[in-house]
Coordinates of C-alpha atoms in Angstrom, one line a residue:
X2 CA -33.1 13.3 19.8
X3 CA -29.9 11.3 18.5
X4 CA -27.7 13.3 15.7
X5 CA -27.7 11.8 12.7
X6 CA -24.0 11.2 11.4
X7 CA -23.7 10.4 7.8
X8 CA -20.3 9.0 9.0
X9 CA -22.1 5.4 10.4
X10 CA -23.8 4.9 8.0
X11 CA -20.9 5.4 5.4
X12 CA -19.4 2.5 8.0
X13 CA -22.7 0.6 7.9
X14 CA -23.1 0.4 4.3
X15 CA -19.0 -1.0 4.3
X16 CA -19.8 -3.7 6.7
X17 CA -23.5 -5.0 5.9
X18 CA -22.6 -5.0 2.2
X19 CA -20.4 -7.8 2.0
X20 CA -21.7 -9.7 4.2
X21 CA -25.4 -8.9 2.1
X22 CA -23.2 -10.4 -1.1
X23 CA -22.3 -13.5 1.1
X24 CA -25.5 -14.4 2.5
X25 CA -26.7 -14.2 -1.4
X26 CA -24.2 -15.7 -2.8
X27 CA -22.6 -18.3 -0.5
X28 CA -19.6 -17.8 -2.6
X29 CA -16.5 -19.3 -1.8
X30 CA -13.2 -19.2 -4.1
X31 CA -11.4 -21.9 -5.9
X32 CA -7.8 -19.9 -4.4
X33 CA -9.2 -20.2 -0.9
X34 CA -9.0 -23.7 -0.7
X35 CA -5.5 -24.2 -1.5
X36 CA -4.2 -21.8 1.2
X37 CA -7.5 -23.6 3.3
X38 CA -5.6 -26.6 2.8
X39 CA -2.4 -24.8 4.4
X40 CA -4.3 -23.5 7.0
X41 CA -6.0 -26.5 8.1
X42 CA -2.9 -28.9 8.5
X43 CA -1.6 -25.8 10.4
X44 CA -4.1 -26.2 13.4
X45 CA -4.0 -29.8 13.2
X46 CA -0.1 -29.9 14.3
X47 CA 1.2 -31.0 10.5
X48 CA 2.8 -27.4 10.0
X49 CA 1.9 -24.9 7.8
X50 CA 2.3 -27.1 4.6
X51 CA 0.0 -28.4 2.0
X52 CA 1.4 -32.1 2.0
X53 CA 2.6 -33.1 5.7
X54 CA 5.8 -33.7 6.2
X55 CA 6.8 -31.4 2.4
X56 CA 7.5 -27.6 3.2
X57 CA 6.3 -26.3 -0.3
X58 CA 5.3 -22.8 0.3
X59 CA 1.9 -22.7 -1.3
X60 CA 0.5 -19.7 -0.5
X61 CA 1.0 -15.8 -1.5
X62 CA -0.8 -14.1 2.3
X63 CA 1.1 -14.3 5.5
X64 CA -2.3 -13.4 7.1
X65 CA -4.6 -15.0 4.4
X66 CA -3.2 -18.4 5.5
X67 CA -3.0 -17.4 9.3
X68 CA -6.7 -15.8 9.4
X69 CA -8.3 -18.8 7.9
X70 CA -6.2 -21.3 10.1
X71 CA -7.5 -18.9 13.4
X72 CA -11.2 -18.9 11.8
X73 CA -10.9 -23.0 11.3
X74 CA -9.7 -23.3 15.0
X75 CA -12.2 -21.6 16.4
X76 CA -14.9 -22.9 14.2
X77 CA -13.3 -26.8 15.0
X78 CA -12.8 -29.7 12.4
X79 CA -14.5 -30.5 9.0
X80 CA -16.7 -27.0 9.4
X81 CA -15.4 -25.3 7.0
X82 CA -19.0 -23.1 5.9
X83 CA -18.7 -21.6 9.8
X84 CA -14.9 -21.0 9.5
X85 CA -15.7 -18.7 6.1
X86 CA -18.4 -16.9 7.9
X87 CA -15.8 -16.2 10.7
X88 CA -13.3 -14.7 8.1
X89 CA -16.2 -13.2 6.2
X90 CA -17.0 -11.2 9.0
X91 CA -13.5 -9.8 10.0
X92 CA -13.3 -9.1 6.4
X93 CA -16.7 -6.7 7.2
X94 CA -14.6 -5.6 10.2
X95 CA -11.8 -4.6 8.0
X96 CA -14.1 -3.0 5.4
X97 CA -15.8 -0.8 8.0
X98 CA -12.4 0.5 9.6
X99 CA -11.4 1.4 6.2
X100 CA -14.9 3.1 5.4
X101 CA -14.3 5.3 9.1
X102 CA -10.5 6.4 8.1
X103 CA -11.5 7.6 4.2
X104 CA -14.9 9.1 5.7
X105 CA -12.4 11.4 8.4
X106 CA -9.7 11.9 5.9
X107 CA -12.0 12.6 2.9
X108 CA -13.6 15.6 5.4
X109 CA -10.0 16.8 6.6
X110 CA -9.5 17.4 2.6
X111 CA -12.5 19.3 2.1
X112 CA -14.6 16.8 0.0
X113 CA -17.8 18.1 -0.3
X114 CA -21.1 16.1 -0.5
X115 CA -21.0 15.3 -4.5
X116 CA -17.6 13.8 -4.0
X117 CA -18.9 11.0 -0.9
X118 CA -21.7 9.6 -3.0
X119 CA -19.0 8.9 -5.6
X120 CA -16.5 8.3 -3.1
X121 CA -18.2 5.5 -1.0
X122 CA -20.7 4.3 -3.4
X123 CA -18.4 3.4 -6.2
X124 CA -15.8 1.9 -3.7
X125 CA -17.8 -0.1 -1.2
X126 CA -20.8 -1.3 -3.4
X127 CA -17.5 -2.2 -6.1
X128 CA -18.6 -6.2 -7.1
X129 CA -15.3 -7.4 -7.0
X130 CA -14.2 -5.5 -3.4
X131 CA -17.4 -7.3 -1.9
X132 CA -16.8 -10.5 -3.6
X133 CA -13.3 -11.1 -2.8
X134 CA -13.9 -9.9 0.8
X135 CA -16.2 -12.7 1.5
X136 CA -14.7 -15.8 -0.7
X137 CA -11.9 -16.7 1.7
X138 CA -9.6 -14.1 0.0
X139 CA -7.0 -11.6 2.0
X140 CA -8.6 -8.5 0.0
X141 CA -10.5 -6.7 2.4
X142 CA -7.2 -6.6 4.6
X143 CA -5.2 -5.7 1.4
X144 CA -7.8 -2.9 0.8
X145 CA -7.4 -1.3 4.7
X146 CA -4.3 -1.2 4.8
X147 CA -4.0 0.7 1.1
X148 CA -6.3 2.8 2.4
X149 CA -4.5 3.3 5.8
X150 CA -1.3 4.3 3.9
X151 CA -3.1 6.9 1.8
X152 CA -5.3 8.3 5.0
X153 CA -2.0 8.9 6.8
X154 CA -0.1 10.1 3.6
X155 CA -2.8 12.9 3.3
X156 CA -3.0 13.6 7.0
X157 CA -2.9 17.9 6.8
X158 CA -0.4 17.9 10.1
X159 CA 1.4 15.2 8.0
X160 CA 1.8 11.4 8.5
X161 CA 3.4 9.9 11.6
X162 CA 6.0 7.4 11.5
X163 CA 4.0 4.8 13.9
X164 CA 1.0 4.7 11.0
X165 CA 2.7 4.7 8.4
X166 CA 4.9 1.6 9.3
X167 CA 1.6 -0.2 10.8
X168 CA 0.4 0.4 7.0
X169 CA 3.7 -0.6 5.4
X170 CA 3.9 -3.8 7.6
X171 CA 0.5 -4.4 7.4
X172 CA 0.3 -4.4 3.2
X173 CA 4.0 -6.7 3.1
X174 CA 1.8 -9.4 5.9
X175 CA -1.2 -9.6 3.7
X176 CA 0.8 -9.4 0.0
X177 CA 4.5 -9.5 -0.3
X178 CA 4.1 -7.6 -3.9
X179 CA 2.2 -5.0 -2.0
X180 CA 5.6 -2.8 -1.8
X181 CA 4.5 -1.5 -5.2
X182 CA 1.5 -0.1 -3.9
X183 CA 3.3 1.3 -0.9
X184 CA 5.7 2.9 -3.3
X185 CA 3.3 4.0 -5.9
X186 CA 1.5 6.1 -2.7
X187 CA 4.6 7.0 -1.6
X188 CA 5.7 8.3 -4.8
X189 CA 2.9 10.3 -5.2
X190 CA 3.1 12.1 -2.4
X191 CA 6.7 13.1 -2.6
X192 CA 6.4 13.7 -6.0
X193 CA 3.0 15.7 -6.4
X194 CA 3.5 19.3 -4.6
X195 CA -0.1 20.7 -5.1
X196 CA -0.3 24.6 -5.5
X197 CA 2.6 26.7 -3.6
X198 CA -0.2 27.8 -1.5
X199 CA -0.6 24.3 0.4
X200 CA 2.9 22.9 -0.1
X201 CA 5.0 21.8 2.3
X202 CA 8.8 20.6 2.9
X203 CA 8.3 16.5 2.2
X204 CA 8.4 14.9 5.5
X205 CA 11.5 12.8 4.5
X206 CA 12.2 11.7 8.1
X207 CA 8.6 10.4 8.8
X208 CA 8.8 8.5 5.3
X209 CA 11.8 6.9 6.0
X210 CA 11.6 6.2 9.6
X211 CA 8.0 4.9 8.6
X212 CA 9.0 2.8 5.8
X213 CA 12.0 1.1 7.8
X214 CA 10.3 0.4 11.2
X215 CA 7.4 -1.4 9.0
X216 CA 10.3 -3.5 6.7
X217 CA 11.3 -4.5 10.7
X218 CA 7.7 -5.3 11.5
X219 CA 7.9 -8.0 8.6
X220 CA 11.2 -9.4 9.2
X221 CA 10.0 -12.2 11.6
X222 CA 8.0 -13.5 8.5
X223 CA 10.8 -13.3 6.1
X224 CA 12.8 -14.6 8.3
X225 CA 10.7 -17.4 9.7
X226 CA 9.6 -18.5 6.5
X227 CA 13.1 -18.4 5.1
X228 CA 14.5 -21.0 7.8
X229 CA 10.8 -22.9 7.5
X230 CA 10.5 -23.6 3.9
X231 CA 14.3 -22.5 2.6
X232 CA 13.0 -19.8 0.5
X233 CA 11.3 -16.3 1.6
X234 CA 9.7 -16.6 -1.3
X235 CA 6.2 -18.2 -1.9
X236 CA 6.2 -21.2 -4.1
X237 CA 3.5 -19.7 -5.7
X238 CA 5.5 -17.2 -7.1
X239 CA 8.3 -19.4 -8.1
X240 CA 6.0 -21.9 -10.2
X241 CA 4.1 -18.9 -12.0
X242 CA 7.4 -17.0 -13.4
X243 CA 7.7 -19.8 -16.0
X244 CA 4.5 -18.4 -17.5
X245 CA 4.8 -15.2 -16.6
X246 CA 5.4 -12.6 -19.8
X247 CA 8.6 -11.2 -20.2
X248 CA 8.6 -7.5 -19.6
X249 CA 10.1 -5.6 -22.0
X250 CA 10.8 -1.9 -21.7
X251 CA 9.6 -1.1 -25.6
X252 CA 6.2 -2.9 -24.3
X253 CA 5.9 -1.0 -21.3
X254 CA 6.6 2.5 -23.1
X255 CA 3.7 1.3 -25.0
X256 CA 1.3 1.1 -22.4
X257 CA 0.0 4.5 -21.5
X258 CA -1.2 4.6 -25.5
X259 CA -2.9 1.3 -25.1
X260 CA -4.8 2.4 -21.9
X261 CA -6.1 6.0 -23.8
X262 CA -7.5 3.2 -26.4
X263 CA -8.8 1.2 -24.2
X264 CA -6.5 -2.1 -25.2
X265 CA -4.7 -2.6 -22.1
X266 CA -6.1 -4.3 -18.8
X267 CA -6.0 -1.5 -16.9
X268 CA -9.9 -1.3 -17.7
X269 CA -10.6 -4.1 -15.1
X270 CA -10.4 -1.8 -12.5
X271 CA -13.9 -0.6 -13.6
X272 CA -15.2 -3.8 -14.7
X273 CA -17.0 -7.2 -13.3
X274 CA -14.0 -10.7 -12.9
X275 CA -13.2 -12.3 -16.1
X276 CA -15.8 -10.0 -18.4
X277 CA -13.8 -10.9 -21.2
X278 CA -14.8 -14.1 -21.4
X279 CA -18.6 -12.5 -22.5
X280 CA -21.9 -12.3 -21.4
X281 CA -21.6 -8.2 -20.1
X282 CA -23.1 -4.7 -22.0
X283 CA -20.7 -3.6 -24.4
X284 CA -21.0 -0.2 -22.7
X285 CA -19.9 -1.0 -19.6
X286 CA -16.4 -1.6 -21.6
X287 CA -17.0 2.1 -22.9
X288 CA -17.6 2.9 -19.8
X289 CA -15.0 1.3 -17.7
X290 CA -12.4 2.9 -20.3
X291 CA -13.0 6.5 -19.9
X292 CA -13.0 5.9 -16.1
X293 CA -9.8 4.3 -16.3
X294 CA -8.2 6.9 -18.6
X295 CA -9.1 9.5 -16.5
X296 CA -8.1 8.6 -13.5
X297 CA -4.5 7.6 -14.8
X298 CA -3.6 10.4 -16.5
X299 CA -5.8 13.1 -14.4
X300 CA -2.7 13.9 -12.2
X301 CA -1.4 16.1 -15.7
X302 CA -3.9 18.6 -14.6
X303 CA -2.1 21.1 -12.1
X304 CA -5.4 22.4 -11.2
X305 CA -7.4 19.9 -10.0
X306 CA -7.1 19.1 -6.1
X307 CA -4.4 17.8 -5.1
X308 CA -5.9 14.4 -3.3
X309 CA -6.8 13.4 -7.0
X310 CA -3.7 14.2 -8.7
X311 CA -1.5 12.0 -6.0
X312 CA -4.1 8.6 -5.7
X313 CA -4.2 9.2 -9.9
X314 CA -0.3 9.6 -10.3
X315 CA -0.7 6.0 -7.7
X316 CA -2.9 4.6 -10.6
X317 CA -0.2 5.5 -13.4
X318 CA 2.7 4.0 -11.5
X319 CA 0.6 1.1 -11.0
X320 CA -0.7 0.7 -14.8
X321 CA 2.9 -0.7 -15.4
X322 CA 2.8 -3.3 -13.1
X323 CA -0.9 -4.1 -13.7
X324 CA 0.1 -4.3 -17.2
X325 CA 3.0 -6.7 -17.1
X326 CA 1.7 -9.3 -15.2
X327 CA -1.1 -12.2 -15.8
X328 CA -4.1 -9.9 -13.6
X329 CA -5.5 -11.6 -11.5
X330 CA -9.5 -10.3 -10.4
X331 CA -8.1 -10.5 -7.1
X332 CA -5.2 -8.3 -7.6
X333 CA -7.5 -5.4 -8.7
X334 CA -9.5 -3.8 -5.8
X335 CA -6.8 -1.3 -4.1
X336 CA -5.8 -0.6 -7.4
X337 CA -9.6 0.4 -7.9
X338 CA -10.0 2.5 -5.0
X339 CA -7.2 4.6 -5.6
X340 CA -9.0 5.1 -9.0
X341 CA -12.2 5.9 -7.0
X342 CA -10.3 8.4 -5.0
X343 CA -9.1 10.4 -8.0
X344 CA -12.3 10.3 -9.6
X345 CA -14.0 10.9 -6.4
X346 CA -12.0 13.9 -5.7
X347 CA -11.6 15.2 -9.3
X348 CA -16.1 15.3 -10.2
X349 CA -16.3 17.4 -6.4
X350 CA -13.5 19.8 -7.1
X351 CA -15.6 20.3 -10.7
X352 CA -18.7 20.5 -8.9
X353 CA -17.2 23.0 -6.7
X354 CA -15.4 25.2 -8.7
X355 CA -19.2 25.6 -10.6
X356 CA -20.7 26.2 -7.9
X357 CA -18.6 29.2 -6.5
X358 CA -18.5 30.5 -10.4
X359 CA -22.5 30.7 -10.7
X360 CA -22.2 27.5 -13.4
X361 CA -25.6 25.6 -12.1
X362 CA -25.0 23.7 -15.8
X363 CA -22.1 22.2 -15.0
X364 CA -22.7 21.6 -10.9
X365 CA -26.3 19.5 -11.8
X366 CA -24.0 17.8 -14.5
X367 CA -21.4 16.6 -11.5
X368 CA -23.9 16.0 -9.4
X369 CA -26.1 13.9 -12.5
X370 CA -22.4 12.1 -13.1
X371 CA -21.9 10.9 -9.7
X372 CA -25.4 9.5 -9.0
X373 CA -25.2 7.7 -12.3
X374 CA -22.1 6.3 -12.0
X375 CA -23.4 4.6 -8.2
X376 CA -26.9 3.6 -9.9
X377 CA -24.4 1.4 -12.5
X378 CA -22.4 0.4 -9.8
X379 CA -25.2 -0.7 -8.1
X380 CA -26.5 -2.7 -11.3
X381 CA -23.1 -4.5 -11.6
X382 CA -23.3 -5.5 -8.6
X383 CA -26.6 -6.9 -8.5
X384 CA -26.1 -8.3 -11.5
X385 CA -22.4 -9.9 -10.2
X386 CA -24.3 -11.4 -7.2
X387 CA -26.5 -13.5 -9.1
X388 CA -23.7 -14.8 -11.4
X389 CA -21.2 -15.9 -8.5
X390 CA -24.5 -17.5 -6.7
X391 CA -25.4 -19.5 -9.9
X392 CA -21.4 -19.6 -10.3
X393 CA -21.1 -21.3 -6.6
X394 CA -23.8 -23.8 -7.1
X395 CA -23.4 -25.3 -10.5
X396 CA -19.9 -25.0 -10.6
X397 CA -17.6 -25.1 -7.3
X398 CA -20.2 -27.1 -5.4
X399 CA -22.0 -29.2 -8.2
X400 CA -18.9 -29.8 -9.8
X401 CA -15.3 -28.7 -8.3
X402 CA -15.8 -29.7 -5.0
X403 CA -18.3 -33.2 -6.3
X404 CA -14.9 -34.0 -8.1
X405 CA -12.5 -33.6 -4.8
X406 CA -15.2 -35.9 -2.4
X407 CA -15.5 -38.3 -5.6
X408 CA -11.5 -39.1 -5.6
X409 CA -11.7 -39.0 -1.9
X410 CA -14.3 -42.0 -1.8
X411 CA -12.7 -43.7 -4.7
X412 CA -9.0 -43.1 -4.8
X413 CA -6.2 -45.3 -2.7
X414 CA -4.0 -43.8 -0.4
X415 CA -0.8 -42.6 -1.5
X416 CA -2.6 -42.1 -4.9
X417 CA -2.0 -38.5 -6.9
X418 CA -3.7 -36.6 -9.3
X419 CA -3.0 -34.1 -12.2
X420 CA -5.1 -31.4 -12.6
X421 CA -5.1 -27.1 -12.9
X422 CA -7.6 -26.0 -10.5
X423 CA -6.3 -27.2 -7.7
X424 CA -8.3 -25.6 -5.3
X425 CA -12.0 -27.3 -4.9
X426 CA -10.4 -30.6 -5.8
X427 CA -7.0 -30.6 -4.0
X428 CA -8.5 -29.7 -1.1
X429 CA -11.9 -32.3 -0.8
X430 CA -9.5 -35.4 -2.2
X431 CA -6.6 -34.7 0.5
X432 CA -4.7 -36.4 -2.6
X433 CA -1.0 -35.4 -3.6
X434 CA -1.6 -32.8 -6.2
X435 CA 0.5 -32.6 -9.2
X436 CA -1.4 -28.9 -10.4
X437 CA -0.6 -27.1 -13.3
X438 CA 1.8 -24.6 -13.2
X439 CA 2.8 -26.5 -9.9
X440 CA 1.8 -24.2 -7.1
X441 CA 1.4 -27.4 -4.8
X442 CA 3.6 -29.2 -6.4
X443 CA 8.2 -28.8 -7.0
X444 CA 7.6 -31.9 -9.2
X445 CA 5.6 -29.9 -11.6
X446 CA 7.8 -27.0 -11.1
X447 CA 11.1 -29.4 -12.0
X448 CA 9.5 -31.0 -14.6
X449 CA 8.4 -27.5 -16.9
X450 CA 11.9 -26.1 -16.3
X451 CA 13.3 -29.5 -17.5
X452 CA 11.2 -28.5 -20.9
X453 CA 7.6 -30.3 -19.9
X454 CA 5.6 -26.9 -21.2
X455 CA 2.4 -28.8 -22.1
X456 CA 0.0 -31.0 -19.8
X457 CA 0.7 -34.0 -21.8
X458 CA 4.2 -33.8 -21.0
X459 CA 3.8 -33.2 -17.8
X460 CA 1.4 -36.3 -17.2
X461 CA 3.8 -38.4 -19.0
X462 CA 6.8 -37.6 -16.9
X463 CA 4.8 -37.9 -13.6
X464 CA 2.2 -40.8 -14.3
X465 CA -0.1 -39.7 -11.9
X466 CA -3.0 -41.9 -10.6
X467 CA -5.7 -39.6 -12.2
X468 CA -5.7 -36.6 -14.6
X469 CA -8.4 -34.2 -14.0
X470 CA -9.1 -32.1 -17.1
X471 CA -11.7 -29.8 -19.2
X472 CA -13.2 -31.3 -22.4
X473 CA -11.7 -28.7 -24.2
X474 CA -8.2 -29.2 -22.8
X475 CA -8.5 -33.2 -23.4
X476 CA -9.1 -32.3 -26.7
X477 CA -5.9 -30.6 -27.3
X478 CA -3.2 -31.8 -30.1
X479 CA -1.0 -32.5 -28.0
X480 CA -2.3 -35.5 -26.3
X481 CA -3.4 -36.7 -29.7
X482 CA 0.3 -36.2 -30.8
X483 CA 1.7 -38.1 -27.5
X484 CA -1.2 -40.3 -27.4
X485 CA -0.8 -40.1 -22.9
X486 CA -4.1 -41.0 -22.3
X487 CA -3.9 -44.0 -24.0
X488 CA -3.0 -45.0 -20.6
X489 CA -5.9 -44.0 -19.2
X490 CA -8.9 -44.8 -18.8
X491 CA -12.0 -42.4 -18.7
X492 CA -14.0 -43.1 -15.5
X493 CA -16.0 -39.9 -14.8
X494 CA -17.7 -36.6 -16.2
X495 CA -19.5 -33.6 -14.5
X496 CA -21.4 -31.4 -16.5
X497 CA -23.4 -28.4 -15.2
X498 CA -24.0 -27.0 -18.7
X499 CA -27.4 -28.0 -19.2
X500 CA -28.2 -26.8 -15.9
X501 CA -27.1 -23.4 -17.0
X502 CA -29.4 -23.9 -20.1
X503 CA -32.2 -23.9 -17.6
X504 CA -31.5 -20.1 -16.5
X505 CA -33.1 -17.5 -18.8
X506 CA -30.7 -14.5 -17.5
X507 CA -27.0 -15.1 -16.8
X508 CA -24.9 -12.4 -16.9
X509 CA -21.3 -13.6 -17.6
X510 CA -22.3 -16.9 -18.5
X511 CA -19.2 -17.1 -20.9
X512 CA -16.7 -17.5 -17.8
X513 CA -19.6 -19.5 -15.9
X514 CA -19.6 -22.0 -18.5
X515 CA -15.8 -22.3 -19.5
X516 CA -15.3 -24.1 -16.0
X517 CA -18.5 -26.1 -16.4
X518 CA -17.4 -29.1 -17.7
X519 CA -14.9 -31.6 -16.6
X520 CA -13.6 -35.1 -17.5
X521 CA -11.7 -37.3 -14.9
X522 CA -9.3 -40.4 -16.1
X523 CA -8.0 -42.9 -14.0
X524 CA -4.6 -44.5 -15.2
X525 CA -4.7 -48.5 -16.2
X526 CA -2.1 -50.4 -13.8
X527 CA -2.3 -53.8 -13.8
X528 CA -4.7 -55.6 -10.9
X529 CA -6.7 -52.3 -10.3
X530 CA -10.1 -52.1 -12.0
X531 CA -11.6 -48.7 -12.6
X532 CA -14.6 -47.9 -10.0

């Protein structure tokens, strides 16, 4: 009779997961598209541009441009629901690899049973982790290699150089920003000791060699993409600085008091995309904060294990960036796992200390803790499921992506278009995008640094064809100060809203319905009637 090994079905449970969420779902992300876009002129001999013939670097992910171009090559031409299901299930690959190095690392380090339910359930049943696994983005790759680094960084013999630059190289391919999770590991382990007992001489040479042989492993990127688009760095990056808060250090002192409140975004790493837009149980907020507080500032505790004092000192480093950018849903998962591993770590060395002391109180109190905290996770989930299915119906595919094949039906070539989700739309028009902050597009990028802060002004220095917008953002003071659209004509709404209406249970609703609505205007040039 076969042994059974908890170990496959931890990897189980990491694959079948997301591709569960897919298959209810069918949920496919407004980002995707634009590097889709990328990826698809790629493998149709235009380059690796979103416009043919204009190198603009419009994409963040080495590999989440190259994966989707390999999936859409394989899959072949205008099948773009086959080429997701191919990325979708190397993302399940990914996910499962991961799941097999934290299962043998997690035993190396003596976590005992209490610590895997938390461990695995909170990290691979984590709504945004499946989500953004399976909607076209590079998280599931982001997330192995993370998890990669720390496995190696916690080997007991200690890491090898080989690993660690294979994780290095690997995080830099999938995000270039990624060298701040790298670090924040890498920090943590040369700068948390553990107990006298179990330390050990920091293995400077295997760091550095590590860390230098994966900076060569990326080099042919940087380099290529330096000659290819003048630049090494993505346009993306470029046309987002204008809007990106200025950090300043008094701020940044500041934030370790906001996250023991509660006020500072580090609670996304506990909590469902965009819940502050409504529609979620106040206590998951409560909830989310003490989980987030703990496992930033846990690593003050010399006598906790070791494992969760290093992945929470990660989490504190990280809080700074996390807290100085605009975050991003996507951004969040390895930030969340590291979380997961300190918490993970922290409720089994509890449970484990009780249990050798006699405290059967406190041991059923761990063990009631961790099985709670997976039965929520579980809800959240569930719950996340059936707001991204309702999401990907009504919104991207009754209205985003009804929008892009309208202006592809109606729209002349050569014609352009100003809008801010450029994704759905950019991609399903083929039109020239002039999107707001210009990711696509160095016109738009020119024309806010030349003081064109405001979509008005930006429509009425580039007259584009058509201006895609919100109600809400038509409705804005400024183009009733400018009066732009007067040359323009309103030719189109969509409007899922009163399909929502119909629903009796939506959690989130409040982000759901934000991108709901949308208005499409068609500029008045003599000769050319509106369709």
């Amino acid at each position: 009779m076969p042994t059974f090994r908890p170990r496959w079905l931890v990897v189980a449970l990491a694959a079948l997961a997301p591709l569960l969420f897919a298959a209810i779902t069918h949920h496919a992300w407004e980002d995707y598209f634009i590097t889709l876009r990328s990826s698809r002129n790629l493998v149709e001999g235009h380059g690796l541009v979103f416009n043919p013939g204009e190198r603009v670097h419009t994409f963040t992910s080495p590999l989440g441009v190259l994966l989707p171009a390999l999936c859409t090559a394989v899959a072949g031409p205008n099948r773009e629901e086959a080429a997701l299901w191919l990325f979708r299930l190397c993302s399940a690959a990914f996910l499962a690899v991961a799941a097999s190095l934290v299962w043998r690392r997690a035993l190396s380090l003596g976590l005992g049973p209490v610590g895997r339910v938390l461990l695995f359930g909170l990290l691979f049943l984590d709504a945004k982790l499946l989500d953004f696994s399976i909607n076209g983005m590079e998280t599931a790759l982001l997330v192995l290699f993370v998890l990669l680094l720390w496995s190696e960084l916690e080997a007991p013999a200690g890491p090898r150089p080989g690993v660690l630059a294979l994780a290095v190289a690997g995080l830099m391919w999938t995000r270039p920003d990624s060298f701040i999770l790298g670090a924040a590991l890498i920090g943590a382990r040369v700068l948390i000791r553990g107990p006298a007992a179990e330390a050990r001489p920091v293995p400077w040479s295997s760091l550095l060699r590590g860390v230098v042989l994966g900076g060569v492993l990326y080099l042919p990127w940087f380099a290529w993409a330096w000659w290819y688009y003048g630049t090494p760095v993505p346009h993306t990056v470029i046309a987002k600085s204008a809007y990106t808060p200025a950090v300043h250090l008094a701020n940044l002192l500041l934030v370790p008091w906001q996250t023991l409140l509660g006020r500072s975004m580090l609670v996304d790493l506990f909590l469902p995309a965009y819940w502050n837009f409504g529609g979620w149980p106040r206590f998951l907020v409560y909830v989310a904060h003490a989980l987030a507080g703990l496992t930033t500032f846990a690593w003050l505790v010399p006598a906790i294990p070791t494992p969760a004092r290093r992945a929470s000192f990660a989490v504190f480093i990280g809080m700074f960036y996390l807290c100085s950018i605009l975050l991003f849903p996507w951004y969040v998962p390895p930030w969340t796992a590291l979380a997961v591993i300190a918490l993970a770590f922290l409720i089994d060395g509890m449970h484990q200390a009780a249990v050798a002391l006699g405290r059967k109180g406190v041991a059923q109190a761990c063990r009631a803790v961790a099985v709670a905290l997976v039965a929520l996770q579980v809800a959240v989930t569930a719950a996340v499921a059936w707001q991204m299915r309702v999401e990907q119906a009504e919104v991207e595919t009754g209205v985003r992506r009804s929008i892009g094949e309208w202006l592809r039906r109606h729209a002349a070539p050569g014609d352009t278009v100003f809008l801010e989700p450029l994704g759905y739309i950019g991609y399903f028009s083929q039109l020239k995008t002039y999107d707001f902050p210009g990711l696509s597009s160095p016109e738009v990028v020119a024309a806010v640094r030349g003081g064109a802060r405001r979509y008005a002004d930006v429509i009425a220095r580039l007259r584009p064809d058509w201006v895609v917008l919100r109600p809400a953002e038509a409705a804005r003071e400024e183009f009733a100060s400018t009066g732009v659209l007067r040359d323009y004509a309103l030719v189109q709404t969509w409007d899922a809203v009163p399909r929502l209406d119909q629903i009796a249970l939506l959690p989130g609703r409040g982000w759901i319905e934000s991108e709901a609505r949308f208005v499409l205007f068609q500029r008045l040039t003599p000769g050319r009637l509106a369709p």
